[in-house]
Coordinates of C-alpha atoms in Angstrom, one line a residue:
M1 CA -13.2 -23.7 -21.1
H2 CA -11.7 -20.6 -21.3
H3 CA -12.7 -17.2 -21.4
R4 CA -10.1 -14.4 -24.0
L5 CA -10.7 -11.6 -21.5
F6 CA -8.5 -8.6 -21.1
L7 CA -7.1 -7.2 -17.8
L8 CA -5.6 -3.4 -18.4
L9 CA -3.8 -1.8 -16.5
W10 CA -3.4 2.4 -15.9
L11 CA -0.6 4.3 -13.7
A12 CA -1.2 6.7 -10.8
A13 CA 0.6 8.7 -9.4
S14 CA -0.4 10.7 -6.4
P15 CA 0.8 13.9 -6.9
G16 CA 1.7 13.8 -10.2
L17 CA 5.4 13.0 -12.1
S18 CA 7.9 14.8 -13.4
S19 CA 11.7 14.4 -13.7
A20 CA 14.6 13.7 -10.7
A21 CA 14.2 17.0 -7.9
G22 CA 17.2 16.9 -8.0
T23 CA 19.5 19.1 -4.5
L24 CA 18.3 17.5 -1.3
A25 CA 15.2 18.3 0.6
G26 CA 17.4 20.8 3.6
T27 CA 20.1 21.9 2.6
N28 CA 21.2 25.2 2.1
I29 CA 22.8 27.5 0.0
T30 CA 24.2 31.0 0.0
N31 CA 24.1 33.5 -2.4
Q32 CA 26.3 36.6 -2.1
V33 CA 26.6 39.2 -5.5
E34 CA 29.4 40.7 -6.3
V35 CA 28.8 43.8 -8.1
N36 CA 31.5 45.2 -10.4
Y37 CA 32.1 49.3 -11.3
E38 CA 33.0 52.9 -12.8
I39 CA 33.7 55.9 -10.9
G40 CA 35.0 58.3 -13.0
A41 CA 38.6 56.5 -13.5
E42 CA 38.2 54.9 -10.6
A43 CA 36.6 50.1 -10.4
L44 CA 35.4 49.4 -7.5
T45 CA 34.0 46.1 -6.1
G46 CA 30.8 45.7 -3.5
L47 CA 29.7 42.8 -2.5
S48 CA 25.7 42.1 -1.1
N49 CA 24.9 40.2 2.1
P50 CA 24.7 36.4 2.2
V51 CA 21.7 35.1 2.2
T52 CA 20.9 31.8 3.0
I53 CA 18.0 29.6 1.6
T54 CA 17.0 26.4 2.2
V55 CA 16.1 24.2 -0.5
A56 CA 12.4 22.7 0.0
E57 CA 12.0 19.2 -0.2
V58 CA 9.3 18.3 -3.8
I59 CA 6.6 15.0 -3.2
D60 CA 6.8 13.9 -6.8
L61 CA 6.0 10.1 -7.8
N62 CA 6.4 8.1 -10.9
V63 CA 4.8 4.7 -10.7
L64 CA 5.5 2.7 -13.8
I65 CA 2.6 -0.5 -15.5
Q66 CA 5.7 -3.7 -16.4
T67 CA 2.4 -5.1 -17.4
P68 CA 1.0 -3.9 -19.9
E69 CA -1.9 -6.5 -21.0
R70 CA -2.4 -9.1 -19.3
L71 CA -4.8 -12.1 -21.1
V72 CA -6.6 -14.0 -17.5
S73 CA -10.0 -16.4 -17.4
A74 CA -13.4 -15.5 -16.1
G75 CA -13.5 -16.5 -12.1
V76 CA -9.9 -17.4 -12.0
S77 CA -8.2 -16.0 -8.4
T78 CA -4.5 -14.1 -8.0
Q79 CA -3.6 -12.4 -11.1
P80 CA -0.4 -10.5 -10.6
L81 CA -0.2 -6.8 -12.6
Y82 CA 3.3 -5.4 -12.1
F83 CA 4.3 -1.9 -10.8
T84 CA 7.1 -0.4 -10.1
V85 CA 7.3 2.8 -7.4
T86 CA 10.1 5.7 -8.6
N87 CA 10.4 8.4 -5.6
I88 CA 11.7 11.2 -7.8
G89 CA 11.4 13.6 -5.2
N90 CA 14.6 15.4 -3.1
G91 CA 13.7 14.0 0.5
T92 CA 12.3 10.6 2.0
E93 CA 8.8 9.8 2.0
T94 CA 6.6 7.1 3.0
L95 CA 5.1 5.7 0.9
E96 CA 0.0 4.2 1.0
L97 CA -0.5 1.9 -2.2
T98 CA -4.0 1.9 -3.2
P99 CA -5.4 -0.4 -5.9
L100 CA -8.6 0.4 -7.7
M101 CA -10.0 -1.6 -9.5
A102 CA -14.4 0.0 -10.2
L103 CA -12.5 2.5 -13.3
T104 CA -15.0 3.3 -15.8
G105 CA -14.6 3.2 -19.6
D106 CA -13.8 -1.1 -19.1
D107 CA -16.1 -4.2 -19.5
F108 CA -16.0 -5.4 -16.1
D109 CA -14.4 -4.5 -12.7
P110 CA -11.7 -7.0 -11.3
L111 CA -12.2 -7.1 -7.4
P112 CA -8.7 -7.2 -5.7
G113 CA -8.2 -10.3 -4.5
A114 CA -8.1 -10.8 -0.3
T115 CA -4.4 -9.2 0.1
A116 CA -4.9 -6.3 -2.9
V117 CA -1.2 -5.6 -2.9
V118 CA 1.8 -7.5 -2.9
F119 CA 5.5 -6.1 -2.6
D120 CA 8.0 -7.7 -5.1
T121 CA 10.3 -8.5 -1.6
D122 CA 13.9 -11.1 -3.5
A123 CA 12.9 -7.8 -7.5
D124 CA 13.0 -10.7 -9.4
G125 CA 9.6 -9.8 -11.4
I126 CA 7.3 -13.1 -9.7
L127 CA 5.1 -13.4 -7.4
G128 CA 6.1 -16.1 -4.8
S129 CA 6.1 -17.2 -1.4
A130 CA 9.5 -14.6 -0.6
D131 CA 7.2 -12.1 -1.0
V132 CA 5.8 -9.8 1.9
N133 CA 1.4 -8.8 1.8
Y134 CA 1.7 -4.7 1.6
V135 CA -0.7 -4.3 4.8
P136 CA -1.7 -0.4 4.8
G137 CA -0.8 1.7 7.9
T138 CA 1.9 -1.2 8.7
N139 CA 4.8 -2.2 6.7
D140 CA 3.7 1.5 4.1
P141 CA 7.3 1.4 2.2
E142 CA 9.8 4.3 3.0
L143 CA 12.0 5.7 -0.1
G144 CA 14.8 8.3 -0.5
P145 CA 15.4 9.8 -3.1
E146 CA 15.6 8.4 -6.4
A147 CA 14.7 5.1 -4.5
S148 CA 12.4 2.2 -6.2
L149 CA 10.5 -0.5 -5.4
G150 CA 8.2 -2.8 -7.3
A151 CA 4.5 -4.1 -5.7
F152 CA 2.2 -6.0 -7.1
L153 CA -1.1 -5.3 -7.5
I154 CA -3.1 -9.0 -7.1
A155 CA -7.3 -8.6 -9.3
D156 CA -9.7 -11.8 -8.9
I157 CA -11.3 -12.1 -12.0
P158 CA -15.2 -12.0 -11.9
A159 CA -17.1 -15.5 -13.2
G160 CA -19.4 -15.7 -16.5
L161 CA -17.8 -12.8 -18.1
V162 CA -17.5 -13.6 -22.2
D163 CA -14.4 -13.4 -24.4
G164 CA -12.5 -10.2 -25.1
L165 CA -14.3 -8.3 -23.0
L166 CA -11.7 -5.3 -20.5
G167 CA -10.4 -4.8 -17.2
F168 CA -9.5 -1.4 -15.7
A169 CA -6.9 -2.1 -12.7
E170 CA -5.3 1.1 -11.1
L171 CA -2.2 1.3 -8.4
R172 CA -1.9 4.4 -6.1
A173 CA 0.5 6.2 -5.0
S174 CA 0.8 8.8 -2.3
S175 CA 3.0 10.3 -0.1
L176 CA 2.1 9.9 3.4
T177 CA 3.7 13.6 4.1
A178 CA 1.1 15.0 2.0
T179 CA -1.4 15.1 -1.2
G180 CA -3.0 17.7 -3.0
A181 CA -2.9 20.1 -5.8
P182 CA 0.4 20.4 -7.4
G183 CA 2.8 23.3 -6.3
E184 CA 0.4 23.4 -3.1
I185 CA 2.8 24.2 0.0
F186 CA 2.6 23.2 3.2
D187 CA 4.7 24.3 5.7
G188 CA 7.1 22.7 8.2
L189 CA 5.8 19.5 7.2
G190 CA 8.6 18.5 4.8
D191 CA 12.6 16.8 6.5
G192 CA 14.1 17.9 8.7
G193 CA 11.0 20.3 9.2
V194 CA 11.3 22.3 5.8
D195 CA 8.9 23.3 3.4
V196 CA 7.1 20.7 1.3
V197 CA 5.8 21.9 -1.9
L198 CA 3.8 18.6 -4.6
G199 CA 5.4 18.9 -7.7
P200 CA 4.2 18.9 -10.8

């Protein structure tokens, strides 16, 4: 007998969701002010000293759900839920991906699969033999600015559940460079030794 259960997805990104950060981290920008003024009938021009600033690294990640809802059966294993993770900051980030399944507000907690996260190595959106298991601390993905990856969160469904129950699952992406509150600054941790700012 098949049970009609729904596995719903939430998303989480650390430090947050935002738009593209623009100028690459470590870029030097030089500014100089020109002032035009008059003394009596004489028109004069003055220049300030040039000032160079270095663009800080903004850490900002976007996790998007590609499988918003999945109908599952009680007791089945290896139920893949598909996400894309995009680096919308301006530096290169090494990421940690964390599945969360003991969430509030649902009727049951899915169980992490034997391998909880699998990379969509062949970029086809379908869990297959070519896809590579994610092992935290061993093959943490690295994404440059605007780069994305696909990943499957793998859930097992507990046995003995009745029809119509909801289970929530979440994939969290965080940068191994720094995590914290939006706007928090970390001196010298960014690409090339620039400061890091956590995105909004």
